[in-house]
mmCIF file of C-alpha atoms in Angstrom:
data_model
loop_
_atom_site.group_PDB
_atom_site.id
_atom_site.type_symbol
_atom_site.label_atom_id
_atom_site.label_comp_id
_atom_site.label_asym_id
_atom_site.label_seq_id
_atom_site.Cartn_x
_atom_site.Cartn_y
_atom_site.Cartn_z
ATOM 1 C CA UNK A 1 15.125 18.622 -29.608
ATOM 2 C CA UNK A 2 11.675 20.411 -28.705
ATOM 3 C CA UNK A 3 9.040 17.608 -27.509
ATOM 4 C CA UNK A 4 5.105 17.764 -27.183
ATOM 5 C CA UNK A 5 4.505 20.282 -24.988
ATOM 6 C CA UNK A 6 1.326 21.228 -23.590
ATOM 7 C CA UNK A 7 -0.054 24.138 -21.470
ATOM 8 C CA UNK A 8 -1.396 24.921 -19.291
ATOM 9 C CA UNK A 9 0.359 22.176 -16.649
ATOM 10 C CA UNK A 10 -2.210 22.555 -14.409
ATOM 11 C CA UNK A 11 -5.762 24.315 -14.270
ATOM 12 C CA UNK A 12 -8.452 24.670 -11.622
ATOM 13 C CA UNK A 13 -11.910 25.764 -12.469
ATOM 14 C CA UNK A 14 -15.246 26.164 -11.002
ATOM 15 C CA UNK A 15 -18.230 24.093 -12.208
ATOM 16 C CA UNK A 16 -19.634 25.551 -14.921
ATOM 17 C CA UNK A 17 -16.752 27.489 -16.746
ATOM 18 C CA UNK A 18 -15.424 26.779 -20.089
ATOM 19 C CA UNK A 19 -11.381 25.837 -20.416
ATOM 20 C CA UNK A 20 -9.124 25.647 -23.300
ATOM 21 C CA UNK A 21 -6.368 23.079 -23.248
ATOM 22 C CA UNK A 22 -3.487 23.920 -25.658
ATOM 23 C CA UNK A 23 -0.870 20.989 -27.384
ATOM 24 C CA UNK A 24 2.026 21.746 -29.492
ATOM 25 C CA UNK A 25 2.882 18.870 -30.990
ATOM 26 C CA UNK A 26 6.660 17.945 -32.273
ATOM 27 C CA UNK A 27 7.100 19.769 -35.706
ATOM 28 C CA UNK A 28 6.511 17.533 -38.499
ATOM 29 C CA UNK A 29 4.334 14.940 -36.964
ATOM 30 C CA UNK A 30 1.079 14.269 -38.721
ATOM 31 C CA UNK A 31 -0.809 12.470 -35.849
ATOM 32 C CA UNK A 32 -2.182 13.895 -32.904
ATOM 33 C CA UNK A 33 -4.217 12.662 -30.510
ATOM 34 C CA UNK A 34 -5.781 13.845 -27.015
ATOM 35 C CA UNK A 35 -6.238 11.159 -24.292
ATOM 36 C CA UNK A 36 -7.744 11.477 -20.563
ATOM 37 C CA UNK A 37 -6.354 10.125 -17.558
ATOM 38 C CA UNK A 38 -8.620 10.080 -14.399
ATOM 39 C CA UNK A 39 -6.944 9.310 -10.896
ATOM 40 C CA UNK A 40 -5.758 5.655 -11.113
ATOM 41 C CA UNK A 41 -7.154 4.916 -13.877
ATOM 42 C CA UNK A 42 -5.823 4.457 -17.485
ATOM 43 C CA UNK A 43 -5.650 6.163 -20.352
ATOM 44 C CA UNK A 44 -9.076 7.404 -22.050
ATOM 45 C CA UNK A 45 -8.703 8.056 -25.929
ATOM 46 C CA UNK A 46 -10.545 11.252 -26.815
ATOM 47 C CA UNK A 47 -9.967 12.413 -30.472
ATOM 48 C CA UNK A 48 -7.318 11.734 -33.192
ATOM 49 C CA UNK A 49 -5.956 14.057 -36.036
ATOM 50 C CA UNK A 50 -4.074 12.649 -38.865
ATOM 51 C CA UNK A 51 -2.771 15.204 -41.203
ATOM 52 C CA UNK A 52 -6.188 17.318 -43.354
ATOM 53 C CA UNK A 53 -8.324 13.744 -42.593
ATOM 54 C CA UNK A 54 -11.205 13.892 -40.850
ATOM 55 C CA UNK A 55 -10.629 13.545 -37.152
ATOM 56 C CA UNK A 56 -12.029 10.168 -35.163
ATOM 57 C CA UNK A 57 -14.293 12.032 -32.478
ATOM 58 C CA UNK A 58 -15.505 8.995 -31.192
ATOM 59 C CA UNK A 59 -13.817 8.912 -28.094
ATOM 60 C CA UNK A 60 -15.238 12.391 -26.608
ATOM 61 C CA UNK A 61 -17.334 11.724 -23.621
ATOM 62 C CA UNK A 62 -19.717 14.456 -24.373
ATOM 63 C CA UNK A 63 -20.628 17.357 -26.477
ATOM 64 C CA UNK A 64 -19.033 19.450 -24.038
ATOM 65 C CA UNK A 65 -15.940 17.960 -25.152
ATOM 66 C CA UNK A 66 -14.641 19.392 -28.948
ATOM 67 C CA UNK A 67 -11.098 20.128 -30.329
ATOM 68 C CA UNK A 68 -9.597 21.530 -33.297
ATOM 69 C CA UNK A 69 -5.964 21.266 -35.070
ATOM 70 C CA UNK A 70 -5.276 24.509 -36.865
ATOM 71 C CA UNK A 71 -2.836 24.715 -39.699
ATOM 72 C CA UNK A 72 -1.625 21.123 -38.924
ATOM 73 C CA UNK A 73 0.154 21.840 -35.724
ATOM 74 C CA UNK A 74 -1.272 22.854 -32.680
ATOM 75 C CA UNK A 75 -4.135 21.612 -30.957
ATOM 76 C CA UNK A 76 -6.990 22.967 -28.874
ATOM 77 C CA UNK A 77 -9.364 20.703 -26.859
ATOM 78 C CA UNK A 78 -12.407 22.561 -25.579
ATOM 79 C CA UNK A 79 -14.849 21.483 -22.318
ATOM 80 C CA UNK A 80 -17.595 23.873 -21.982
ATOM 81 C CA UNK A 81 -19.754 23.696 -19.133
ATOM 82 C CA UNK A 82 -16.740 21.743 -17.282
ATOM 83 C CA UNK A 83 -18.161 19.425 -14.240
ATOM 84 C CA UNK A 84 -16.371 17.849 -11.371
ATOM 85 C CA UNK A 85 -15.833 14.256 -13.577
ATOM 86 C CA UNK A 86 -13.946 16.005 -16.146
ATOM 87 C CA UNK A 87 -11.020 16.507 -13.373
ATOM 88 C CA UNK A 88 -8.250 14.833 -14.750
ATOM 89 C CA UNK A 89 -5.148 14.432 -16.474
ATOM 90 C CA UNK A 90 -5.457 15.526 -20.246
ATOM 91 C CA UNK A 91 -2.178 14.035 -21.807
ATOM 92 C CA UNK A 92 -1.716 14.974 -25.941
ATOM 93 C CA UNK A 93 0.709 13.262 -27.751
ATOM 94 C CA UNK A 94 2.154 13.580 -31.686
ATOM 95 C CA UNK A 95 3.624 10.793 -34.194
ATOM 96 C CA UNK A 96 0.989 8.422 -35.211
ATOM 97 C CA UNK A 97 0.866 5.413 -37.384
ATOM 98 C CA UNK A 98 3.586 2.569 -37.167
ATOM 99 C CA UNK A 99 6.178 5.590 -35.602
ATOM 100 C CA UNK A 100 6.423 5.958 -32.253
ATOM 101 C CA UNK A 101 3.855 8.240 -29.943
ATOM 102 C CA UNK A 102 5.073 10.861 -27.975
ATOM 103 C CA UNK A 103 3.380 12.104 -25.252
ATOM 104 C CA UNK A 104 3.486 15.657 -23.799
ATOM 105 C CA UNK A 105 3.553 16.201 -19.595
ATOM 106 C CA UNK A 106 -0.368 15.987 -19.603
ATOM 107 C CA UNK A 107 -2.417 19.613 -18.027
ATOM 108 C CA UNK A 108 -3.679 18.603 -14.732
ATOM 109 C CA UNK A 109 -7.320 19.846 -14.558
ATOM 110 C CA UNK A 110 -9.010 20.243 -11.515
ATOM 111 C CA UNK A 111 -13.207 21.373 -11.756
ATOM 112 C CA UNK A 112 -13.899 22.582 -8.225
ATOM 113 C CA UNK B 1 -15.357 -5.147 -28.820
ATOM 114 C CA UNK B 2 -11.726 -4.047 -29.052
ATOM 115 C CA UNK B 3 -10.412 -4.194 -25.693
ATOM 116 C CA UNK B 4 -7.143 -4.487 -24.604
ATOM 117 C CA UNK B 5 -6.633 -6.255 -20.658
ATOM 118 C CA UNK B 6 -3.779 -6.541 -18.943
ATOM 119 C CA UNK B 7 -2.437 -8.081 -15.768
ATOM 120 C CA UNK B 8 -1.606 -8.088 -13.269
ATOM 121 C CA UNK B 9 -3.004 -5.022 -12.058
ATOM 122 C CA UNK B 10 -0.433 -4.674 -9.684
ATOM 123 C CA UNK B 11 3.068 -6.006 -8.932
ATOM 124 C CA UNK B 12 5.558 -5.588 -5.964
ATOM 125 C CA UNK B 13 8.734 -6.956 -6.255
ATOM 126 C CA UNK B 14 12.083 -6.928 -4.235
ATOM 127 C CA UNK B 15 15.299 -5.530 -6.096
ATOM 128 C CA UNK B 16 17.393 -7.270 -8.562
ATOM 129 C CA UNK B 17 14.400 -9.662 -9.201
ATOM 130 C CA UNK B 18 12.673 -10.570 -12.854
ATOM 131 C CA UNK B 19 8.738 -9.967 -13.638
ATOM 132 C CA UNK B 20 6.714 -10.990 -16.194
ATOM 133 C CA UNK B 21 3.400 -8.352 -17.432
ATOM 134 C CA UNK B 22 1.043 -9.867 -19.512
ATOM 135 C CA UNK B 23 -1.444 -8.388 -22.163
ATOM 136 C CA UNK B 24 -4.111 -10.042 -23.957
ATOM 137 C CA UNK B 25 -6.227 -8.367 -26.544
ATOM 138 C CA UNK B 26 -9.142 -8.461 -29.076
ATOM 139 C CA UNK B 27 -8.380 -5.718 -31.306
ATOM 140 C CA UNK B 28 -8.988 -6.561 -34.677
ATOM 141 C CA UNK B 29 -7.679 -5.849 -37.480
ATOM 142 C CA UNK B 30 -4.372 -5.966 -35.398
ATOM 143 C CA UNK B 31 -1.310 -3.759 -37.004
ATOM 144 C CA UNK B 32 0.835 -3.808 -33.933
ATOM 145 C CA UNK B 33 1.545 -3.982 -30.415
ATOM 146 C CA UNK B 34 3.554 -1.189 -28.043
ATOM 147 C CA UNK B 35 4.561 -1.506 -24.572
ATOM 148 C CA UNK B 36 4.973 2.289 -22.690
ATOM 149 C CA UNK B 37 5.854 3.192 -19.164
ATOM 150 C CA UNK B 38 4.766 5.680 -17.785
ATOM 151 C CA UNK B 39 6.399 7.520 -14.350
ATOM 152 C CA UNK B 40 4.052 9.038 -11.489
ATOM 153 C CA UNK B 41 3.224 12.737 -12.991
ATOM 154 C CA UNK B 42 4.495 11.892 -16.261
ATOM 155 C CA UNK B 43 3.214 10.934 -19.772
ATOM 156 C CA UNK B 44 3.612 7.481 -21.161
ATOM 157 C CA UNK B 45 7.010 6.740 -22.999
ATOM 158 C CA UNK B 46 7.712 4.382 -25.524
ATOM 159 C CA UNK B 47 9.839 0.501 -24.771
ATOM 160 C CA UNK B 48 9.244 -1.787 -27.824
ATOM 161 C CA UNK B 49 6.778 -1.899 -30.653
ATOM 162 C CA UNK B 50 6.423 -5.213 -32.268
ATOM 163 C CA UNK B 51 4.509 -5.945 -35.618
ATOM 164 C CA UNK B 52 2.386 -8.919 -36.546
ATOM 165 C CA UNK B 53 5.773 -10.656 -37.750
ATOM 166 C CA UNK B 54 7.919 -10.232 -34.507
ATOM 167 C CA UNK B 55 7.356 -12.461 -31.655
ATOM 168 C CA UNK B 56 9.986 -10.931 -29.877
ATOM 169 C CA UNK B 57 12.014 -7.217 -29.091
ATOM 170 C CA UNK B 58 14.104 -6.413 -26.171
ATOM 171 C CA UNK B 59 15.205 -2.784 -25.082
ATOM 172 C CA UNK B 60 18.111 -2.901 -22.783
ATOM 173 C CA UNK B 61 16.414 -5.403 -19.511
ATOM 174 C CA UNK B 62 13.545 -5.224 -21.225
ATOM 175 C CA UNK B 63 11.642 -7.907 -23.594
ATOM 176 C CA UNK B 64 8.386 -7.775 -25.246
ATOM 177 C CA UNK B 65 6.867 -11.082 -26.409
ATOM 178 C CA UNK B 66 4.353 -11.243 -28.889
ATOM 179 C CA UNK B 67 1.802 -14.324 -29.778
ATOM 180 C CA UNK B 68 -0.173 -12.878 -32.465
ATOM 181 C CA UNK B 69 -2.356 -15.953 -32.608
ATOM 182 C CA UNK B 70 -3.107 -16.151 -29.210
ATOM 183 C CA UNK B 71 -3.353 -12.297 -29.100
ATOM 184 C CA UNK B 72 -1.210 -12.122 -26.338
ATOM 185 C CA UNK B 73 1.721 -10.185 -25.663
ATOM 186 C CA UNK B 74 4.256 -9.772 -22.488
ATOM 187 C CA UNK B 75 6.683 -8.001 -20.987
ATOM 188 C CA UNK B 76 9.700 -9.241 -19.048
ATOM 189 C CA UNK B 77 11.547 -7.191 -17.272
ATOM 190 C CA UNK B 78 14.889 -8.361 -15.900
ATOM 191 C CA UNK B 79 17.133 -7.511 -12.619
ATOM 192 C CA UNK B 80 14.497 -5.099 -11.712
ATOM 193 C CA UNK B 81 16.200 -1.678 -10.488
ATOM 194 C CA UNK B 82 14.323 0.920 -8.349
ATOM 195 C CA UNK B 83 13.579 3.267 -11.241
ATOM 196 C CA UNK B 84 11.527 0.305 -12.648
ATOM 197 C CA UNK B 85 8.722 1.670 -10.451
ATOM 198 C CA UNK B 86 6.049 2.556 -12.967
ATOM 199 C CA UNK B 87 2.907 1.503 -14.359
ATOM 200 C CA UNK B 88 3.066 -0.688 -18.104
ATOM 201 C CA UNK B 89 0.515 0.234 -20.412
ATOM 202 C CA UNK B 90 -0.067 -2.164 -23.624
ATOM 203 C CA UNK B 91 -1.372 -0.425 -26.344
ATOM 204 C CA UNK B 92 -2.792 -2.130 -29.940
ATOM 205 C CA UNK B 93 -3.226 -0.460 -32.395
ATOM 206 C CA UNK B 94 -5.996 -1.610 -35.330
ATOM 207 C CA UNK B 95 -4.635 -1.094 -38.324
ATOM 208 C CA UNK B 96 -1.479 -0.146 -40.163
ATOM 209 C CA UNK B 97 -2.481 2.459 -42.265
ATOM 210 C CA UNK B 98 -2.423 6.359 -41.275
ATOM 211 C CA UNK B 99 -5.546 6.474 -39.435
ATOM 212 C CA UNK B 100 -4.476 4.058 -37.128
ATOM 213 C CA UNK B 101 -6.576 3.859 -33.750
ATOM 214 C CA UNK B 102 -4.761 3.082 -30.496
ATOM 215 C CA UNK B 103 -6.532 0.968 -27.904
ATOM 216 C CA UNK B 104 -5.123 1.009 -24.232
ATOM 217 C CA UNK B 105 -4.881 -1.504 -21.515
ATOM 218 C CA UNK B 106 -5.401 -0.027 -17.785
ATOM 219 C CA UNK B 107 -2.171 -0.324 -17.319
ATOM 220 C CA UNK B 108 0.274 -2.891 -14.486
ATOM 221 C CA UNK B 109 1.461 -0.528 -11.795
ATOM 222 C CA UNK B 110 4.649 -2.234 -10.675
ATOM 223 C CA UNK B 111 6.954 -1.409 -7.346
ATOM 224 C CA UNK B 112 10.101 -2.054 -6.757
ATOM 225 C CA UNK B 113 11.209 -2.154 -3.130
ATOM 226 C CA UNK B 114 14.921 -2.431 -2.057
#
């Protein structure tokens, strides 16, 4: 069956520019969340959807950081203004609760 | 603070050999405890989940240990094969209900050599 998918896999950008990262999650999954992964390093939660709740923001780094779930499926996180720290590995994954997470391949990100 | 540490940060180990990965953490109120591996370029996939009840759950050569007093959790990996290679993230997650929060350990990057 159809898993977490994620696009683009990879995106370079100058300093400065805005990017759009996109997640479809697996159909029927409430949960969502967005994590970070910087070279080496481990995971970084960013934000969490589950089902019409409010979402727990309180892992974006910045202001510059925002996402939005529309219709209870798919998934944009936003970095305006993108800087050379935001390079990374921006991994979304779907499920949630006491089920199992599954992550999508992750949209390299590289802020020249 | 809910943290989550693990250790050791990194493990090399010959073919056919056992390890042990260890996790301790401070998340509280503590619903349960997962074990992922995740593969160079990959995303992180799922080995055991264990609730505040289960002290133990294997998956194939793999067995997760869990000391919910203690907050400590490991995992053992038996006759370690090549395609062990991979780091071992611990992840806690706070509470049971829907709007659970997941809290991440660093990760153990283990290597396998032949």
């Amino acid at each position: 069956g159809a898993g977490v998918s994620q696009s683009p896999s990879n995106k370079v950008t100058e300093k400065g520019k805005d990017v759009e990262l996109r997640c479809d999650p697996i159909s029927g999954h409430t949960a969502l969340y967005w994590y970070r992964q910087s070279l080496g390093q481990g995971l970084e939660f960013l934000i969490y959807f589950q089902g019409n709740s409010a979402p727990d923001k309180s892992g974006l780094p910045s202001d510059r950081f925002s996402a939005e779930r529309t219709g209870g499926s798919v998934s944009t996180l936003t970095i305006q203004r993108t800087q050379q720290e935001d390079s990374a590995v921006y991994l979304c994954a779907s499920g949630g609760g006491q089920e199992t997470q599954y992550f999508g391949p992750g949209t390299r990100l590289l802020v020249l | 603070k809910n943290q989550v540490e693990q250790s050791p940060q990194s493990l090399i180990i010959l073919e056919g050999k056992n390890c042990t990965l260890q996790c301790n953490y401070t998340v509280s109120p503590f619903s349960n405890l997962r074990w992922y591996k995740q593969d160079t370029g990959r995303g992180p996939v799922s080995l055991t989940i264990m609730t505040f009840s289960e002290n133990t759950k294997s998956n194939g050569r793999y067995t997760a240990t869990l000391d919910a007093d203690t907050k400590q959790s490991s995992l053992h990996i038996t006759a370690s094969q090549l395609s062990d290679s991979a780091s071992y993230i611990c992840v806690v997650s706070d509470r049971g209900s829907t709007l659970g929060r997941l809290y991440f350990g660093r990760g153990t990057q283990l290597t396998v050599w032949p």
